[in-house]
Each structure stands twice: as C-alpha cells, then as structure tokens.
Coordinates of C-alpha atoms in Angstrom, one line a residue:
Chain A
G1 CA 135.5 26.6 -12.8
N2 CA 133.6 27.6 -9.7
S3 CA 131.2 30.5 -9.8
V4 CA 128.5 32.1 -7.6
T5 CA 125.5 34.1 -9.0
Q6 CA 123.5 36.4 -6.8
M7 CA 120.4 38.4 -7.5
E8 CA 121.2 42.0 -8.4
G9 CA 120.3 44.7 -6.0
P10 CA 119.5 46.9 -4.4
V11 CA 116.8 45.1 -2.6
T12 CA 114.6 47.7 -0.8
L13 CA 112.3 46.6 1.9
S14 CA 110.3 48.1 4.8
E15 CA 111.1 47.2 8.3
E16 CA 109.6 43.8 9.4
A17 CA 109.3 42.6 5.8
F18 CA 110.4 39.1 4.8
L19 CA 113.8 38.9 3.0
T20 CA 115.1 36.5 0.4
I21 CA 118.3 37.0 -1.5
N22 CA 118.9 34.3 -4.1
C23 CA 122.2 32.6 -4.6
T24 CA 123.1 29.8 -7.0
Y25 CA 126.4 28.2 -7.5
T26 CA 128.5 26.1 -10.0
A27 CA 131.1 23.7 -8.6
T28 CA 132.7 20.5 -9.7
G29 CA 132.8 18.9 -6.3
Y30 CA 131.1 19.3 -2.9
P31 CA 131.6 22.9 -1.8
S32 CA 131.1 24.6 1.5
L33 CA 128.8 27.6 1.2
F34 CA 128.9 30.9 3.1
W35 CA 127.1 34.1 3.4
Y36 CA 129.1 37.2 4.4
V37 CA 127.7 40.7 5.3
Q38 CA 129.5 44.0 4.8
Y39 CA 128.3 47.1 6.6
P40 CA 129.2 50.5 5.3
G41 CA 132.9 51.3 5.8
E42 CA 133.7 47.9 7.2
G43 CA 135.2 44.6 6.1
L44 CA 133.2 41.4 5.3
Q45 CA 131.9 39.4 8.3
L46 CA 130.9 35.8 8.2
L47 CA 127.2 35.6 8.7
L48 CA 126.5 31.9 8.3
K49 CA 127.8 28.7 6.6
A50 CA 126.8 25.2 5.6
T51 CA 129.3 22.5 4.7
K52 CA 127.2 19.7 3.3
A53 CA 123.9 19.1 1.5
D54 CA 120.7 19.8 3.4
D55 CA 122.6 21.6 6.2
K56 CA 121.0 24.8 7.4
G57 CA 123.2 27.7 8.5
S58 CA 121.7 30.3 10.8
N59 CA 122.7 33.4 12.7
K60 CA 121.1 36.6 13.9
G61 CA 117.7 35.6 12.5
F62 CA 119.1 34.8 9.1
E63 CA 118.9 31.3 7.6
A64 CA 120.1 29.5 4.5
T65 CA 119.8 25.9 3.4
Y66 CA 122.3 24.1 1.3
R67 CA 120.2 22.6 -1.6
K68 CA 122.4 20.4 -3.8
E69 CA 119.6 19.4 -6.1
T70 CA 119.0 23.1 -7.1
T71 CA 122.6 24.2 -6.4
S72 CA 121.3 27.0 -4.3
F73 CA 121.9 28.7 -1.0
H74 CA 119.2 31.4 -0.6
L75 CA 119.4 33.8 2.3
E76 CA 116.2 34.4 4.3
K77 CA 115.1 36.4 7.2
G78 CA 111.5 36.6 8.5
S79 CA 111.5 40.2 9.7
V80 CA 114.3 42.6 8.7
Q81 CA 115.4 45.7 10.6
V82 CA 116.9 48.9 9.5
S83 CA 120.2 47.7 11.0
D84 CA 120.3 44.9 8.5
S85 CA 121.0 47.4 5.7
A86 CA 124.3 46.2 4.2
V87 CA 125.8 44.3 1.3
Y88 CA 125.4 40.5 1.4
F89 CA 127.9 38.2 -0.4
C90 CA 127.4 34.5 -1.1
A91 CA 130.5 32.5 -1.4
L92 CA 131.7 28.9 -1.9
S93 CA 134.8 27.0 -1.1
E94 CA 135.5 23.7 -2.7
G95 CA 137.5 20.9 -1.2
S96 CA 140.0 21.4 1.6
G97 CA 143.5 22.7 2.2
Y98 CA 144.4 25.4 -0.3
S99 CA 140.9 26.0 -1.7
T100 CA 140.0 29.6 -1.7
L101 CA 136.6 31.3 -1.5
T102 CA 134.8 32.3 -4.6
F103 CA 132.5 35.3 -4.0
G104 CA 129.4 36.5 -5.8
K105 CA 129.1 40.2 -6.7
G106 CA 127.1 41.1 -3.6
T107 CA 123.5 42.2 -3.1
M108 CA 122.8 45.5 -1.4
L109 CA 119.9 45.5 1.0
L110 CA 118.2 48.7 2.0
V111 CA 115.6 48.6 4.8
S112 CA 113.5 51.7 5.5
P113 CA 111.6 52.4 8.8
Chain B
D1 CA 141.2 38.4 19.9
A2 CA 141.7 41.7 18.1
G3 CA 140.9 40.2 14.8
V4 CA 142.7 41.0 11.5
I5 CA 144.4 44.3 11.8
Q6 CA 145.1 46.5 8.8
S7 CA 146.9 49.8 8.5
P8 CA 146.5 52.4 7.5
R9 CA 142.7 52.7 7.3
H10 CA 143.0 55.5 4.7
E11 CA 145.8 56.4 2.4
V12 CA 145.9 59.2 -0.1
T13 CA 149.0 59.4 -2.3
E14 CA 150.1 61.0 -5.5
M15 CA 150.5 59.0 -8.7
G16 CA 154.0 57.5 -9.0
Q17 CA 154.5 57.2 -5.3
E18 CA 155.1 53.9 -3.5
V19 CA 152.3 52.6 -1.2
T20 CA 152.7 49.9 1.4
L21 CA 149.7 48.3 3.1
R22 CA 150.1 46.3 6.2
C23 CA 148.2 43.3 7.7
K24 CA 148.4 41.4 11.0
P25 CA 146.4 38.2 10.8
I26 CA 144.7 36.4 13.6
S27 CA 147.2 34.5 15.8
G28 CA 147.1 30.8 14.9
H29 CA 145.7 31.3 11.4
N30 CA 148.0 29.9 8.8
S31 CA 146.4 31.3 5.6
L32 CA 146.4 34.9 4.5
F33 CA 144.6 36.6 1.6
W34 CA 144.8 40.0 0.0
Y35 CA 141.6 41.2 -1.8
R36 CA 140.8 44.4 -3.7
Q37 CA 137.3 45.8 -3.9
T38 CA 136.0 48.3 -6.4
M39 CA 132.5 49.2 -7.6
M40 CA 133.3 48.0 -11.1
R41 CA 135.0 44.7 -10.4
G42 CA 133.7 43.7 -7.0
L43 CA 136.0 41.6 -4.8
E44 CA 139.2 40.3 -6.5
L45 CA 141.6 37.9 -4.9
L46 CA 145.1 39.3 -5.5
I47 CA 147.3 36.7 -3.7
Y48 CA 147.2 34.2 -0.9
F49 CA 149.7 32.7 1.4
N50 CA 149.7 29.4 3.3
N51 CA 152.2 29.0 6.1
N52 CA 153.9 32.3 4.9
V53 CA 154.5 30.9 1.4
P54 CA 152.7 32.5 -1.6
I55 CA 150.5 29.8 -3.1
D56 CA 148.7 31.7 -5.9
D57 CA 149.5 35.3 -7.1
S58 CA 147.7 35.0 -10.4
G59 CA 145.3 37.8 -9.3
M60 CA 148.1 40.4 -8.9
P61 CA 147.3 42.9 -11.6
E62 CA 150.8 43.6 -12.8
D63 CA 154.5 43.9 -11.7
R64 CA 153.8 47.1 -9.9
F65 CA 152.1 45.0 -7.2
S66 CA 154.1 42.8 -4.8
A67 CA 153.3 41.1 -1.5
K68 CA 155.4 39.5 1.2
M69 CA 154.8 37.6 4.4
P70 CA 158.1 37.5 6.3
N71 CA 156.5 35.7 9.3
A72 CA 153.2 34.3 10.5
S73 CA 152.1 37.6 12.1
F74 CA 152.7 40.2 9.3
S75 CA 152.2 40.7 5.6
T76 CA 152.6 43.7 3.3
L77 CA 151.1 44.6 -0.1
K78 CA 153.2 47.1 -2.0
I79 CA 152.3 49.1 -5.1
Q80 CA 155.2 50.9 -6.8
P81 CA 154.6 53.1 -8.7
S82 CA 151.0 53.8 -7.8
E83 CA 148.4 54.9 -10.5
P84 CA 144.9 56.4 -10.1
R85 CA 143.3 53.1 -11.3
D86 CA 144.7 51.4 -8.2
S87 CA 142.3 53.4 -6.1
A88 CA 140.2 50.8 -4.2
V89 CA 139.6 49.3 -0.8
Y90 CA 142.2 46.6 -0.1
F91 CA 141.2 43.9 2.4
C92 CA 143.4 41.4 4.2
A93 CA 141.8 38.2 5.5
S94 CA 143.1 35.2 7.4
S95 CA 141.8 31.7 8.0
L96 CA 142.7 28.3 9.5
S97 CA 143.8 25.9 6.8
G98 CA 142.6 27.6 3.7
G99 CA 139.2 28.6 4.9
S100 CA 137.3 25.8 3.1
V101 CA 135.4 24.9 6.3
Y102 CA 135.8 27.8 8.6
G103 CA 135.6 30.7 6.2
Y104 CA 137.8 33.8 6.4
T105 CA 138.1 36.6 8.9
F106 CA 138.5 40.0 7.2
G107 CA 140.2 43.1 8.3
S108 CA 138.5 46.5 8.1
G109 CA 140.3 47.4 4.9
T110 CA 142.6 50.2 3.7
R111 CA 140.9 52.7 1.4
L112 CA 143.5 53.8 -1.1
T113 CA 143.1 56.9 -3.2
V114 CA 145.7 57.7 -5.8
V115 CA 145.5 61.3 -7.2

C-alpha cells in the first residue's frame, strides 16, 4: 500500500536558518505529492504540491521537488521566520478519481528569535 | 469563499451522550472527508463521500460512529454513545474530484472532549 515517512520532530531552528524536512514515500503508481501546514489551533492548509516527476512546488518561500528516483519530496526554505513555527505534513495521492490522501505523521517546526 | 465550515469549534460532553459534528463543504466540491487527529495516532481518515455517496467508511472505528451527507452542502458525523477515548480534534475536508490533483481544503476542526 501507499505510505509516507517524515523525519521525526521537533525541528528547532533559529530565525533565518535553513530548513529541510525530509519526506519519502512508497506508492505503486505515479502519485501526486503535497505538503500541508497546520498552525496551532487550526486545520491543515495546502502549502505546495507537485503532480509529476521533477516538478517543483513552491509557495511562501518554501520549495519541494518531486524526485522519482529517490521517492522523495523534501521541504526546504532558505530562511525561516518565527511565524513558520507549525506542524508540516507530507502527503501523497495516487491516481485519480476516488484516490484519497495518505499523510505522514507530521513534523513540528519550532523557530526561535 | 468562506472555506470549509465546521461547527461547533469546541464540544465538551459527558460519557454516554450523543454528539453531532457538522460540516459545510466548499460550494462546487464533490468530495468530502472526515478525519480524526490525536497525538497518539495522528491523522486518521474516518470516511469519505463522493457526490454525497459514502465511498469508503473502513476508517470508522466502530458502530458508535455514523456519518451522513444528505445533500452537497452538508454533512454530519455522529457519535452515540460517546466515550472518553473519542476525545480528539475532528476535521472535515472537501475537494474537487477526490483531491488527487488539487488536494483538500480543511475546516478549522471541532475539538471534542468527552468526560
């Protein structure tokens, strides 16, 4: 079956540091890949996505590249801010139509001033 | 667009009582999902609907849980009777055509506490 593995958190960084959150996946076909962010007390928000190999998703300074050869979709940001503190979820969806999202367990990011 | 709207935001109830959670999806979205989030188990898909029809309810924990979608703009998740282990945040999400390309839009969740 499909699965998503994320690095365990929390990830603690100082403001303006470089961020990488690792995500690898297992899928039988050609999935679409997503990163979601959850701020305290809120629902998950779509951060970025990529639908085919070598695509790069980007939003709000975050980037992730769909690497089929390594089955990875690592999230990166060049300079984090305190306001980026949240839980980040990697997810995949395989195929079309009734396919559902499979989520990783989430990685908490804590950014200090 | 107001997004996915869930009510109530918080619910505290006594063990054995019936609890009903409500969700209004984004207009035009034809898929709706109910998730439960806890520290121990993370995000769990409970059930999802496509065009108001339940497609997969294999994640519903037991018969105490039931979900309905009487029309395209409303869904309920009911727990009867509730138990302390049902305490969690319940999220509703909607999407266009299963979400495989566009992803889901989540509501703000209902934090349920059963005492």
